[in-house]
Coordinates of C-alpha atoms and ligand atoms in Angstrom, one line a residue:
M1 CA 39.1 -83.3 -22.6
K2 CA 38.3 -83.6 -19.3
T3 CA 34.5 -81.9 -19.1
L4 CA 35.0 -78.3 -16.6
K5 CA 31.6 -76.4 -15.1
I6 CA 31.4 -73.5 -14.1
A7 CA 30.0 -72.3 -11.2
I8 CA 26.9 -69.9 -11.3
Q9 CA 23.9 -67.8 -9.2
K10 CA 21.2 -70.5 -9.8
S11 CA 18.9 -66.9 -9.2
G12 CA 18.6 -63.2 -8.3
R13 CA 20.4 -60.8 -9.3
L14 CA 23.5 -62.0 -10.7
N15 CA 21.4 -64.8 -13.2
E16 CA 20.7 -62.9 -16.0
K17 CA 23.9 -61.7 -16.6
S18 CA 25.6 -63.8 -16.2
V19 CA 23.3 -66.4 -18.6
E20 CA 23.4 -63.9 -20.7
L21 CA 26.9 -63.6 -20.7
L22 CA 27.7 -67.6 -21.1
K23 CA 25.3 -67.0 -24.0
N24 CA 26.9 -64.3 -25.9
C25 CA 29.9 -66.6 -25.5
G26 CA 28.1 -69.2 -28.3
L27 CA 28.1 -72.0 -25.3
S28 CA 23.8 -73.6 -25.4
F29 CA 22.4 -74.9 -23.1
D30 CA 19.1 -74.8 -21.4
N31 CA 18.5 -72.5 -18.9
Y32 CA 15.2 -75.0 -16.8
K33 CA 14.4 -73.0 -13.0
S34 CA 14.2 -76.5 -12.0
S35 CA 17.9 -77.7 -12.9
L36 CA 21.2 -78.0 -10.6
I37 CA 23.3 -78.7 -13.3
S38 CA 22.9 -78.3 -17.3
P39 CA 26.0 -79.3 -19.7
V40 CA 26.3 -77.2 -22.8
S41 CA 26.3 -79.0 -26.2
N42 CA 28.7 -77.2 -27.8
F43 CA 31.7 -76.9 -25.2
P44 CA 32.8 -79.8 -23.2
L45 CA 31.5 -77.5 -20.2
E46 CA 28.5 -77.8 -17.3
I47 CA 26.8 -75.3 -16.3
L48 CA 26.3 -75.5 -12.0
F49 CA 23.0 -73.1 -10.3
L50 CA 24.4 -72.3 -7.1
R51 CA 23.9 -69.9 -4.1
D52 CA 26.1 -67.1 -4.7
D53 CA 27.5 -68.3 -1.6
D54 CA 29.1 -71.6 -1.8
I55 CA 30.5 -70.7 -5.6
P56 CA 33.8 -69.4 -4.0
E57 CA 34.6 -72.0 -2.0
Y58 CA 33.2 -74.7 -4.9
V59 CA 36.1 -73.1 -6.9
Q60 CA 39.0 -73.2 -4.6
D61 CA 37.3 -76.8 -3.6
G62 CA 38.1 -77.9 -7.2
I63 CA 34.0 -78.7 -7.4
A64 CA 33.7 -76.4 -10.0
D65 CA 36.7 -75.5 -12.3
L66 CA 35.3 -71.4 -12.8
G67 CA 32.6 -69.5 -10.7
I68 CA 30.6 -66.2 -11.6
V69 CA 30.6 -64.6 -7.8
G70 CA 31.0 -60.7 -6.8
E71 CA 33.9 -59.6 -5.1
N72 CA 31.9 -59.4 -2.0
V73 CA 31.3 -62.9 -1.3
I74 CA 34.9 -64.2 -2.3
N75 CA 36.1 -61.7 0.7
E76 CA 34.0 -62.7 3.1
T77 CA 34.7 -66.1 2.3
E78 CA 38.2 -65.6 2.1
V79 CA 39.3 -68.3 0.1
D80 CA 42.0 -68.0 -2.5
V81 CA 41.2 -68.2 -5.8
A82 CA 42.6 -67.3 -9.4
Y83 CA 40.5 -63.7 -10.4
L84 CA 40.2 -64.5 -14.3
Q85 CA 38.4 -61.6 -15.6
M86 CA 36.4 -58.1 -14.3
L87 CA 32.8 -58.6 -16.0
G88 CA 31.5 -55.2 -15.4
F89 CA 27.9 -56.4 -14.2
G90 CA 26.4 -56.6 -10.7
K91 CA 28.2 -52.9 -9.7
C92 CA 28.0 -52.0 -5.8
S93 CA 29.0 -51.1 -2.9
L94 CA 29.1 -51.9 0.6
K95 CA 28.4 -49.3 2.6
L96 CA 28.4 -48.5 5.8
A97 CA 24.8 -46.4 6.5
I98 CA 23.7 -44.5 9.9
P99 CA 19.9 -43.2 11.1
N100 CA 19.0 -39.6 9.9
N101 CA 19.5 -38.8 13.7
G102 CA 22.5 -36.5 14.2
V103 CA 24.0 -39.7 17.2
I104 CA 26.7 -41.0 14.6
T105 CA 28.2 -38.1 12.1
K106 CA 32.6 -39.1 12.6
L107 CA 34.2 -42.8 11.9
E108 CA 34.7 -42.8 15.4
D109 CA 31.4 -42.2 16.5
L110 CA 31.0 -45.7 15.2
N111 CA 33.2 -47.3 19.4
G112 CA 31.0 -49.0 21.2
K113 CA 28.4 -49.1 19.0
A114 CA 26.6 -52.3 17.3
I115 CA 26.8 -53.1 14.4
A116 CA 24.2 -54.6 11.6
T117 CA 25.2 -56.8 8.7
S118 CA 25.3 -59.8 6.3
Y119 CA 28.9 -59.6 6.2
P120 CA 31.1 -60.3 9.3
V121 CA 33.5 -61.1 8.2
I122 CA 34.8 -57.7 5.7
L123 CA 33.5 -55.2 8.7
E124 CA 35.2 -57.1 10.7
K125 CA 38.5 -56.7 9.2
F126 CA 37.8 -52.9 8.0
L127 CA 36.8 -51.2 11.3
A128 CA 40.2 -53.1 13.1
D129 CA 42.0 -51.8 10.2
N130 CA 40.0 -48.0 10.8
K131 CA 41.1 -49.1 15.2
I132 CA 37.0 -49.2 15.9
T133 CA 35.9 -51.2 18.0
A134 CA 31.9 -52.0 17.9
D135 CA 30.0 -54.9 17.6
I136 CA 29.3 -56.7 15.3
R137 CA 25.7 -57.7 14.5
T138 CA 25.1 -60.7 12.0
I139 CA 22.2 -61.4 10.2
S140 CA 21.5 -63.1 7.2
G141 CA 19.2 -60.4 5.5
S142 CA 16.8 -57.2 5.8
V143 CA 19.8 -55.9 7.4
E144 CA 18.9 -52.5 6.6
I145 CA 15.1 -52.6 9.0
S146 CA 17.2 -53.2 12.5
P147 CA 18.0 -49.9 13.5
G148 CA 14.4 -49.0 12.3
L149 CA 13.8 -51.8 15.2
G150 CA 16.7 -51.4 18.1
L151 CA 18.7 -53.9 17.2
S152 CA 21.7 -52.0 15.9
D153 CA 22.9 -48.1 15.7
A154 CA 23.9 -49.0 12.3
I155 CA 24.4 -51.2 9.4
C156 CA 27.4 -52.2 6.9
D157 CA 24.8 -54.2 3.5
L158 CA 25.5 -53.6 -0.3
V159 CA 24.4 -50.9 -1.5
S160 CA 23.9 -49.8 -5.3
T161 CA 21.6 -46.9 -6.2
G162 CA 20.5 -45.8 -2.5
G163 CA 17.2 -46.3 -2.0
T164 CA 16.5 -49.4 -0.3
L165 CA 18.2 -47.3 2.3
K166 CA 16.4 -43.5 2.2
S167 CA 13.3 -45.7 2.6
N168 CA 14.4 -47.2 5.8
G169 CA 15.4 -43.5 6.6
L170 CA 19.1 -44.4 6.6
I171 CA 21.5 -42.7 5.1
P172 CA 25.1 -43.7 4.4
F173 CA 28.1 -42.7 5.7
G174 CA 31.6 -44.8 4.0
D175 CA 32.2 -47.1 1.4
V176 CA 33.8 -50.7 2.8
M177 CA 34.5 -52.2 -0.8
H178 CA 33.5 -51.5 -4.5
S179 CA 32.1 -55.0 -6.0
Q180 CA 31.5 -56.5 -9.2
A181 CA 30.5 -59.7 -10.0
V182 CA 34.5 -61.6 -11.1
L183 CA 35.0 -64.6 -13.2
I184 CA 37.2 -66.6 -11.0
G185 CA 39.1 -69.9 -11.3
R186 CA 41.6 -71.7 -9.2
K187 CA 44.6 -71.0 -9.5
G188 CA 46.9 -72.8 -11.4
E189 CA 45.2 -73.5 -13.8
E190 CA 45.1 -70.7 -15.5
E191 CA 47.2 -72.8 -18.6
N192 CA 43.5 -75.1 -19.1
P193 CA 43.2 -74.8 -22.8
L194 CA 39.3 -75.5 -22.5
I195 CA 40.0 -72.1 -19.8
V196 CA 42.0 -70.2 -22.5
E197 CA 39.1 -70.6 -25.3
L198 CA 36.4 -70.0 -22.9
M199 CA 38.6 -66.2 -22.0
Q200 CA 38.8 -65.2 -24.9
R201 CA 35.1 -65.9 -26.0
V202 CA 34.6 -63.5 -22.4
Q203 CA 36.6 -61.3 -24.0
S204 CA 36.1 -60.9 -27.1
V205 CA 32.7 -60.3 -25.5
L206 CA 33.4 -57.6 -22.4
R207 CA 35.3 -56.1 -25.2
A208 CA 32.1 -55.5 -27.8
K209 CA 30.0 -54.4 -24.8
E210 CA 32.2 -52.1 -24.8
T211 CA 32.7 -49.9 -27.8
K212 CA 29.4 -49.3 -31.1
Y213 CA 29.8 -49.8 -34.2
V214 CA 29.6 -46.6 -36.2
V215 CA 29.0 -45.3 -40.3
L216 CA 28.2 -42.0 -41.1
N217 CA 28.4 -39.9 -44.3
I218 CA 30.6 -36.9 -44.5
E219 CA 31.9 -34.4 -46.9
R220 CA 35.3 -36.2 -48.9
K221 CA 37.2 -32.5 -47.3
N222 CA 36.6 -32.4 -44.3
L223 CA 37.5 -36.6 -44.5
E224 CA 40.8 -35.3 -42.7
A225 CA 39.4 -33.3 -39.6
I226 CA 37.1 -36.7 -39.0
K227 CA 40.0 -39.0 -38.8
S228 CA 41.9 -37.2 -36.4
L229 CA 38.5 -37.0 -34.3
L230 CA 38.5 -41.9 -35.3
N231 CA 41.0 -44.3 -33.4
G232 CA 39.4 -46.5 -34.5
I233 CA 40.4 -51.0 -33.4
K234 CA 42.9 -49.8 -37.9
S235 CA 42.3 -46.6 -38.8
P236 CA 39.0 -46.1 -40.0
T237 CA 37.3 -48.1 -43.2
V238 CA 36.5 -45.2 -46.2
V239 CA 34.5 -45.8 -49.1
P240 CA 33.6 -43.5 -52.0
L241 CA 29.5 -43.3 -52.0
A242 CA 28.4 -42.5 -55.1
D243 CA 28.7 -38.5 -55.0
E244 CA 31.4 -38.1 -56.0
G245 CA 32.4 -35.0 -53.4
W246 CA 30.9 -37.5 -50.9
V247 CA 32.8 -40.9 -49.5
A248 CA 31.5 -43.2 -45.9
V249 CA 32.8 -43.6 -43.0
H250 CA 33.5 -46.9 -41.2
T251 CA 34.5 -46.8 -37.5
V252 CA 34.2 -48.3 -33.6
I253 CA 34.0 -45.8 -31.0
A254 CA 34.0 -46.2 -26.9
E255 CA 30.0 -46.6 -25.6
K256 CA 31.9 -44.1 -22.8
D257 CA 33.0 -41.4 -25.9
F258 CA 30.3 -42.2 -27.3
W259 CA 27.4 -38.7 -27.3
S260 CA 31.1 -36.4 -26.9
K261 CA 32.8 -38.3 -30.2
I262 CA 28.6 -38.0 -31.7
S263 CA 28.2 -34.3 -31.5
Q264 CA 32.1 -33.7 -32.6
L265 CA 31.7 -35.3 -35.7
K266 CA 28.3 -33.5 -36.3
A267 CA 30.4 -30.5 -36.0
V268 CA 32.8 -31.5 -38.4
G269 CA 29.8 -32.2 -40.5
A270 CA 28.6 -36.2 -40.8
Q271 CA 25.1 -37.4 -41.5
G272 CA 23.8 -39.8 -41.8
I273 CA 24.8 -41.8 -38.5
V274 CA 23.9 -45.0 -38.2
V275 CA 25.3 -46.8 -34.8
M276 CA 25.0 -50.2 -34.8
P277 CA 26.0 -52.9 -31.3
I278 CA 28.5 -54.9 -31.8
E279 CA 28.6 -58.4 -31.1
K280 CA 32.2 -59.8 -30.5
I281 CA 35.4 -58.3 -31.2
I282 CA 38.1 -61.2 -31.9
L283 CA 41.7 -59.1 -31.6
Ligands
ATP1 P1 21.4 -66.1 -2.9 O1 20.2 -67.2 -2.8 O2 22.4 -66.1 -4.3 O3 22.5 -66.8 -1.7 P2 21.8 -64.1 -2.0 O4 20.6 -63.0 -2.2 O5 23.5 -63.9 -1.5 O6 21.6 -64.8 -3.5 P3 21.2 -61.0 -4.6 O7 20.4 -60.3 -3.2 O8 21.0 -61.7 -5.4 O9 22.0 -62.6 -3.2 O10 23.8 -60.1 -4.7 C1 23.3 -61.3 -5.4 C2 25.4 -60.5 -5.8 O11 24.3 -59.3 -6.4 C3 26.4 -60.0 -4.1 O12 26.0 -60.5 -3.9 C4 26.4 -58.3 -5.2 O13 27.4 -59.0 -5.2 C5 25.6 -58.5 -6.8 N1 24.3 -56.9 -6.5 C6 24.5 -56.5 -6.9 N2 23.3 -54.9 -6.5 C7 23.4 -55.0 -5.5 C8 22.3 -54.7 -4.3 N3 21.8 -53.4 -4.8 N4 22.4 -55.6 -3.2 C9 22.4 -56.5 -3.2 N5 23.5 -56.9 -4.0 C10 24.6 -56.4 -5.2
MG2 MG1 24.0 -64.8 -0.8

């Protein structure tokens, strides 16, 4: 069967998480900073390390079969690719931001103003949708310093915590798009058995990330109260303890509900609660 190619970012914000995801999928490969291509020794796959800007086109044109890249880059390059899986990392927003001097207070105030961005395609569509006519100044980096230099009246840039905006005297003004890393493929290739196999591995890793394995002790008389709080993969596993009146309960809890569930479990008498990460969940 033909060896697949997956394109990931060579260095930058998505590199580490992309490599970690592939390693967690059981793929074995060298990750030397100098290599542009790395064969996987235990799966018919090669990893291409690229600038993120090039990834969507490589996948669209079939040079790579798969890619991991931010949705912002996909939208900016206007490619036609299949979204195979949202990956939940690299989360950020493309935001408008303005100097904190009160000149711009509402979206319409951007009419006739200059906006600096590295995302002219996305910004142009956003402005058109909102019936704003502004002068888009495309710059490739350090967009946040352009109002201070007098190059623009506002910016449109990627923000995760907002710290960079703040330290440049800018305030967020509106969301243009939300983004996260996504696994993309070529349209029409979704049924390729190797892609299906890889997708199953990716999904089992993501599922495991969203959950924790929990073991706790409870008096048998409180078991029903515990069961009603838990809805694990199936019903929880209940194991008798040496002390007759007690049992150990094994279950899986969604990461997002974790703290609220733990306090509810304690409230109905759970003791000795042990929480463990899960590596994979195969359904
Ligand atoms: P490359 O050298 O590969 O072109 P880059 O400088 O264009 O890298 P990075 O800054 O490494 O890109 O960001 C890669 C992606 O990470 C972005 O396209 C975006 O999807 C995501 N990301 C998450 N948080 C942020 C953030 N705070 N700022 C910028 N990008 C972010
Ligand atoms: Mg880039």
